[in-house]
Coordinates of C-alpha atoms in Angstrom, one line a residue:
M1 CA 104.3 54.1 -38.7
K2 CA 101.5 51.9 -39.0
H3 CA 98.1 52.2 -38.0
K4 CA 96.2 49.0 -37.0
F5 CA 92.7 50.2 -37.4
G6 CA 91.7 48.7 -41.2
F7 CA 89.1 51.6 -42.1
L8 CA 92.1 53.9 -41.8
F9 CA 94.4 51.7 -43.8
L10 CA 92.3 52.3 -46.7
V11 CA 92.2 56.1 -46.2
C12 CA 95.8 56.1 -46.0
L13 CA 96.4 53.9 -48.9
L14 CA 94.5 56.5 -50.8
S15 CA 96.1 59.5 -49.4
Y16 CA 100.1 59.8 -49.3
C17 CA 101.9 57.9 -46.6
P18 CA 105.4 57.7 -46.5
L19 CA 106.5 54.5 -45.7
E20 CA 109.5 54.8 -43.1
A21 CA 110.7 57.5 -41.1
Q22 CA 107.4 59.0 -40.7
L23 CA 106.5 61.6 -38.2
P24 CA 104.4 60.8 -35.6
E25 CA 100.9 61.7 -35.9
S26 CA 97.3 62.6 -35.5
F27 CA 93.8 62.5 -37.5
T28 CA 91.6 64.5 -38.3
L29 CA 88.0 64.8 -39.7
S30 CA 89.2 65.3 -43.6
D31 CA 91.2 61.8 -42.7
F32 CA 87.7 59.7 -42.4
E33 CA 85.8 61.2 -45.1
L34 CA 83.9 63.4 -42.7
R35 CA 82.9 67.4 -42.5
G36 CA 81.6 69.5 -39.9
P37 CA 80.9 69.3 -35.8
V38 CA 81.2 65.6 -36.1
K39 CA 81.1 63.9 -32.6
K40 CA 81.3 59.8 -32.9
C41 CA 81.1 58.0 -36.1
V42 CA 80.1 54.6 -36.1
V43 CA 81.7 52.3 -38.9
Q44 CA 80.2 48.6 -39.7
T45 CA 83.0 46.6 -41.3
A46 CA 83.2 43.0 -42.5
Y47 CA 85.4 42.3 -39.5
G48 CA 83.3 43.6 -36.9
E49 CA 82.9 47.3 -35.6
E50 CA 85.0 50.9 -35.7
T51 CA 83.6 53.6 -33.7
F52 CA 86.1 57.2 -34.1
E53 CA 85.4 59.9 -31.5
F54 CA 86.9 63.9 -31.9
D55 CA 87.0 66.8 -30.0
K56 CA 85.1 70.4 -31.7
K57 CA 88.6 70.9 -33.8
G58 CA 88.0 67.9 -35.7
R59 CA 91.3 65.8 -33.8
L60 CA 90.8 62.1 -33.4
Q61 CA 91.2 61.3 -29.6
K62 CA 89.5 57.6 -29.2
S63 CA 89.1 54.4 -31.7
L64 CA 87.9 51.6 -30.8
T65 CA 87.9 48.5 -33.1
R66 CA 85.6 45.8 -32.1
Y67 CA 86.4 42.5 -33.1
N68 CA 83.6 40.8 -31.4
E69 CA 82.6 41.2 -27.6
G70 CA 85.4 40.2 -25.9
D71 CA 88.1 41.4 -28.3
Y72 CA 88.9 44.9 -29.3
D73 CA 91.2 47.1 -29.4
I74 CA 91.2 51.1 -27.9
T75 CA 93.9 53.9 -29.1
Y76 CA 93.6 57.4 -26.8
Y77 CA 95.1 60.4 -28.4
R78 CA 95.9 63.4 -26.2
F79 CA 96.8 66.7 -27.1
Q80 CA 98.8 69.4 -24.6
D81 CA 98.9 72.9 -26.4
G82 CA 97.8 71.8 -29.1
L83 CA 100.5 69.1 -30.0
L84 CA 100.2 65.4 -29.9
K85 CA 101.0 64.3 -26.5
E86 CA 100.5 60.8 -26.2
R87 CA 98.9 58.1 -28.4
R88 CA 98.2 54.6 -26.1
D89 CA 97.2 51.5 -27.8
E90 CA 95.3 49.1 -25.6
V91 CA 94.4 45.6 -26.3
Y92 CA 91.7 43.7 -24.6
R93 CA 91.2 39.9 -25.8
N94 CA 88.2 37.7 -24.2
G95 CA 87.4 41.0 -22.0
E96 CA 90.9 41.2 -20.2
F97 CA 93.5 43.8 -20.7
E98 CA 96.6 42.5 -22.4
D99 CA 99.6 44.3 -21.1
Q100 CA 102.7 42.8 -22.8
T101 CA 101.1 43.8 -26.5
S102 CA 99.1 47.6 -25.2
I103 CA 102.1 50.3 -25.9
A104 CA 102.3 54.3 -24.8
H105 CA 103.8 56.1 -27.2
I106 CA 104.9 59.5 -25.0
Y107 CA 106.2 62.7 -26.8
E108 CA 108.6 65.5 -25.7
R109 CA 109.5 68.7 -26.9
D110 CA 112.4 70.3 -27.1
T111 CA 112.0 73.7 -28.5
S112 CA 115.3 75.2 -28.2
E113 CA 118.1 76.1 -30.8
N114 CA 118.4 72.7 -31.1
K115 CA 115.0 71.8 -32.0
R116 CA 113.8 68.0 -31.2
L117 CA 111.1 65.9 -30.9
T118 CA 111.5 62.8 -28.8
E119 CA 109.4 59.8 -28.8
K120 CA 109.4 57.2 -26.1
I121 CA 107.5 53.7 -26.9
I122 CA 107.0 51.8 -23.8
S123 CA 104.8 48.6 -23.4
Y124 CA 102.5 48.4 -20.0
D125 CA 104.5 45.9 -18.9
Q126 CA 107.6 47.8 -19.0
A127 CA 109.3 45.1 -21.1
F128 CA 109.9 46.7 -24.3
Q129 CA 111.3 49.7 -24.8
E130 CA 112.1 51.6 -27.9
R131 CA 112.7 55.8 -28.5
V132 CA 112.8 57.8 -31.1
D133 CA 114.8 61.1 -31.6
Y134 CA 113.7 63.6 -34.3
F135 CA 115.6 66.7 -35.2
F136 CA 114.8 69.5 -36.7
S137 CA 116.4 72.8 -38.4
T138 CA 116.0 76.1 -37.4
A139 CA 113.3 76.1 -40.2
D140 CA 111.5 72.9 -38.9
R141 CA 112.4 70.9 -41.4
L142 CA 112.9 67.4 -40.0
Q143 CA 117.0 66.4 -40.8
R144 CA 117.8 63.5 -39.1
I145 CA 116.1 60.8 -37.2
V146 CA 117.7 57.9 -34.4
R147 CA 115.6 55.5 -33.6
S148 CA 117.5 53.1 -30.4
R149 CA 116.6 49.4 -29.7
E150 CA 117.8 47.0 -27.6
E151 CA 118.9 45.5 -31.0
G152 CA 121.5 48.2 -31.5
T153 CA 120.7 52.1 -33.3
D154 CA 119.5 53.5 -36.6
E155 CA 120.1 56.6 -38.1
T156 CA 118.7 58.1 -41.2
T157 CA 119.6 61.2 -42.7
L158 CA 117.1 63.1 -44.5
T159 CA 118.7 65.7 -47.9
Y160 CA 116.9 68.3 -49.7
E161 CA 118.1 69.0 -53.0
I162 CA 115.8 71.4 -55.3
Y163 CA 116.5 71.0 -59.3
K164 CA 114.5 73.7 -61.4
D165 CA 111.2 73.0 -60.1
E166 CA 111.3 69.8 -58.7
E167 CA 112.2 69.3 -54.6
T168 CA 113.8 65.7 -53.9
T169 CA 113.6 64.2 -50.3
S170 CA 116.1 61.4 -49.5
Y171 CA 116.3 59.0 -47.0
I172 CA 119.9 57.1 -46.1
Q173 CA 119.9 55.1 -43.2
N174 CA 122.9 54.0 -41.9
G175 CA 124.8 55.1 -44.9
Q176 CA 122.3 53.3 -47.8
L177 CA 119.6 55.0 -49.7
Q178 CA 116.7 54.1 -48.5
K179 CA 114.1 56.2 -50.0
S180 CA 113.7 59.3 -52.2
I181 CA 110.5 61.5 -53.0
R182 CA 110.5 63.8 -55.4
V183 CA 107.8 66.6 -55.4
S184 CA 106.5 69.2 -58.3
V185 CA 103.8 71.1 -58.9
K186 CA 102.1 71.7 -62.4
P187 CA 99.4 73.9 -63.4
K188 CA 96.3 72.2 -65.2
N189 CA 93.6 73.7 -66.4
G190 CA 93.8 76.6 -64.5
K191 CA 94.8 74.8 -61.3
S192 CA 97.6 73.0 -59.9
E193 CA 98.8 69.4 -59.8
K194 CA 101.4 68.2 -57.3
I195 CA 103.1 65.4 -58.8
E196 CA 105.3 63.2 -56.1
L197 CA 107.7 60.2 -57.5
Q198 CA 108.4 57.4 -54.5
K199 CA 111.2 55.2 -55.0
E200 CA 112.3 52.8 -52.8
Y201 CA 116.0 51.0 -52.3
D202 CA 116.9 47.9 -50.4
A203 CA 120.2 48.0 -49.5
G204 CA 121.0 51.3 -52.0
H205 CA 119.5 49.4 -54.9
P206 CA 116.0 50.4 -56.6
V207 CA 113.6 47.9 -55.8
K208 CA 109.6 49.7 -56.6
A209 CA 108.4 52.9 -57.2
Q210 CA 104.9 55.0 -57.4
E211 CA 104.1 58.0 -58.9
S212 CA 101.0 60.2 -57.4
R213 CA 99.0 62.9 -59.0
L214 CA 97.2 64.9 -56.4
D215 CA 94.6 67.8 -57.0
S216 CA 95.0 71.1 -55.2
R217 CA 92.7 70.1 -52.4
G218 CA 95.3 66.7 -51.7
R219 CA 92.8 64.4 -53.0
L220 CA 94.7 61.4 -55.2
L221 CA 93.5 61.7 -58.6
S222 CA 95.9 58.7 -60.1
R223 CA 98.7 56.4 -59.0
V224 CA 101.2 54.4 -61.2
Y225 CA 102.9 51.7 -59.6
F226 CA 106.2 50.7 -60.8
E227 CA 108.8 47.6 -60.1
F228 CA 112.3 47.7 -60.7
D229 CA 113.8 45.9 -63.8
S230 CA 117.2 44.8 -63.1
L231 CA 118.1 43.3 -66.6
K232 CA 117.1 46.9 -67.9
N233 CA 118.2 48.6 -65.0
T234 CA 115.0 50.7 -65.2
F235 CA 111.5 50.8 -63.6
R236 CA 108.7 49.2 -65.3
P237 CA 104.8 49.9 -64.9
L238 CA 102.7 47.2 -63.4
K239 CA 99.7 49.0 -63.0
T240 CA 97.9 52.4 -62.6
L241 CA 94.9 53.4 -60.6
S242 CA 92.5 56.3 -61.2
I243 CA 90.3 58.0 -59.0
S244 CA 86.9 60.6 -60.3
Y245 CA 84.9 62.0 -57.6
N246 CA 81.3 63.5 -57.7
A247 CA 80.2 66.4 -57.0
E248 CA 80.5 66.2 -53.2
G249 CA 83.8 65.4 -52.9
F250 CA 83.9 61.8 -52.5
T251 CA 85.2 58.9 -54.5
E252 CA 83.1 58.0 -57.5
T253 CA 85.5 55.7 -59.3
E254 CA 88.4 53.6 -58.9
T255 CA 90.1 52.2 -62.2
T256 CA 92.8 49.9 -62.4
T257 CA 94.9 49.2 -65.6
Y258 CA 97.5 47.1 -66.0
A259 CA 100.5 47.2 -67.8
S260 CA 100.4 45.1 -71.0
E261 CA 104.0 46.0 -72.2
E262 CA 106.1 42.3 -72.4
V263 CA 103.5 40.8 -70.4
S264 CA 102.3 36.9 -71.4
K265 CA 98.6 37.0 -73.0
S266 CA 98.1 34.2 -70.2
E267 CA 99.1 37.7 -67.7
K268 CA 97.1 40.2 -69.5
R269 CA 94.2 41.1 -67.1
E270 CA 91.5 43.6 -68.1
A271 CA 91.2 47.1 -66.4
E272 CA 89.1 47.2 -63.3
V273 CA 86.4 49.6 -62.4
R274 CA 84.9 50.0 -59.2
K275 CA 81.8 52.5 -58.6
F276 CA 80.4 54.5 -55.6
I277 CA 77.1 55.2 -54.3
Y278 CA 76.3 57.2 -51.5
Q279 CA 73.2 58.3 -49.0
M280 CA 73.6 60.9 -47.4
D281 CA 72.2 62.1 -44.0
G282 CA 70.8 65.5 -44.8
Q283 CA 73.3 67.7 -42.8
E284 CA 74.6 71.0 -44.0
P285 CA 77.4 69.9 -45.2
A286 CA 76.1 66.7 -45.6
N287 CA 78.2 62.8 -44.7
W288 CA 77.6 59.3 -46.3
I289 CA 75.7 56.9 -44.2
R290 CA 75.7 54.2 -46.6
K291 CA 78.1 53.2 -49.4
I292 CA 77.1 51.1 -52.2
I293 CA 80.8 49.6 -53.6
Q294 CA 80.1 47.6 -57.3
P295 CA 80.2 45.4 -58.5
E296 CA 80.8 43.7 -55.7
N297 CA 77.6 45.3 -54.1
S298 CA 79.2 45.3 -51.1
V299 CA 77.6 48.0 -48.6
E300 CA 79.6 50.4 -45.6
R301 CA 77.4 52.1 -42.9
R302 CA 78.0 54.6 -40.8
K303 CA 76.4 56.2 -37.7
I304 CA 77.4 59.4 -37.4
E305 CA 76.6 61.8 -33.8
Y306 CA 77.2 65.6 -34.2
F307 CA 78.4 68.2 -31.3
K308 CA 75.2 70.2 -30.7
K309 CA 75.2 74.1 -31.7
E310 CA 76.1 76.0 -28.9
V311 CA 73.5 78.7 -28.8
P312 CA 74.9 82.3 -27.4
E313 CA 73.5 83.9 -24.8
P314 CA 70.8 86.8 -25.0
E315 CA 72.7 89.9 -24.2
P316 CA 71.3 91.8 -20.9
P317 CA 69.2 94.8 -21.9
K318 CA 70.1 98.1 -22.0
N319 CA 68.7 100.2 -19.4

């Protein structure tokens, strides 16, 4: 599922986000580089302002993207028994609510032997409807996705294959391979790294791929992007993104290097390095409130509001 928020989209790029057949998502503080009892975070962006509000469990409950005084989008996340129950995307233009482009996602769960999650997608004016059914095994592993629209029904089947220390998940839509994800965990300097190779297909034919390395905390360390060379019948690397982190765990550098094999001199590009400098808010744990991005020297600013610490009531005196 696509999310419309610019800041969240950037976060998603630096984590692992399947492109299709993705389960309904809810978001937490870690998706926004936030730590501690954060109640609200306001981000100043190039296109406006984004506000994120969280509950005491760290779950995103409301996000607001404001482009100007009259144009803004609001998304609400509502939970029941700890699970996502509703997501509502409301669109306002020129100060007026737009029911045609505002969408509600309603989730229903069947916890019987045939486990199923049903997502109903309905516009506020009832003009557009879509239904997605997610079917699970008794071990809670996703097996099948059925998406129903007015145009027809698409069915995606997931298969799982283990070979040595690697597991490959294949997404087969309407009988054709759409995507495969191969995952392995390997030791590295006394810790573990996860390697994820994702390949995408069009009508069953390979198109592009990306291989990601993640550390034991789930942070992206590097990602190699490939395109399929039909003449050589193999994937050809295009570029590599490498990421380092500072002592606080925030991104310190992003280095993009470009493959030089079989590329003409006019197309060769030098490595690009972006550096990030942070100003912290002094809390414990600390969050950044100002980030300078070099070499463009752009600045991102955040205002963070925390939940007040709950002071326990004093015990009554003992007789």
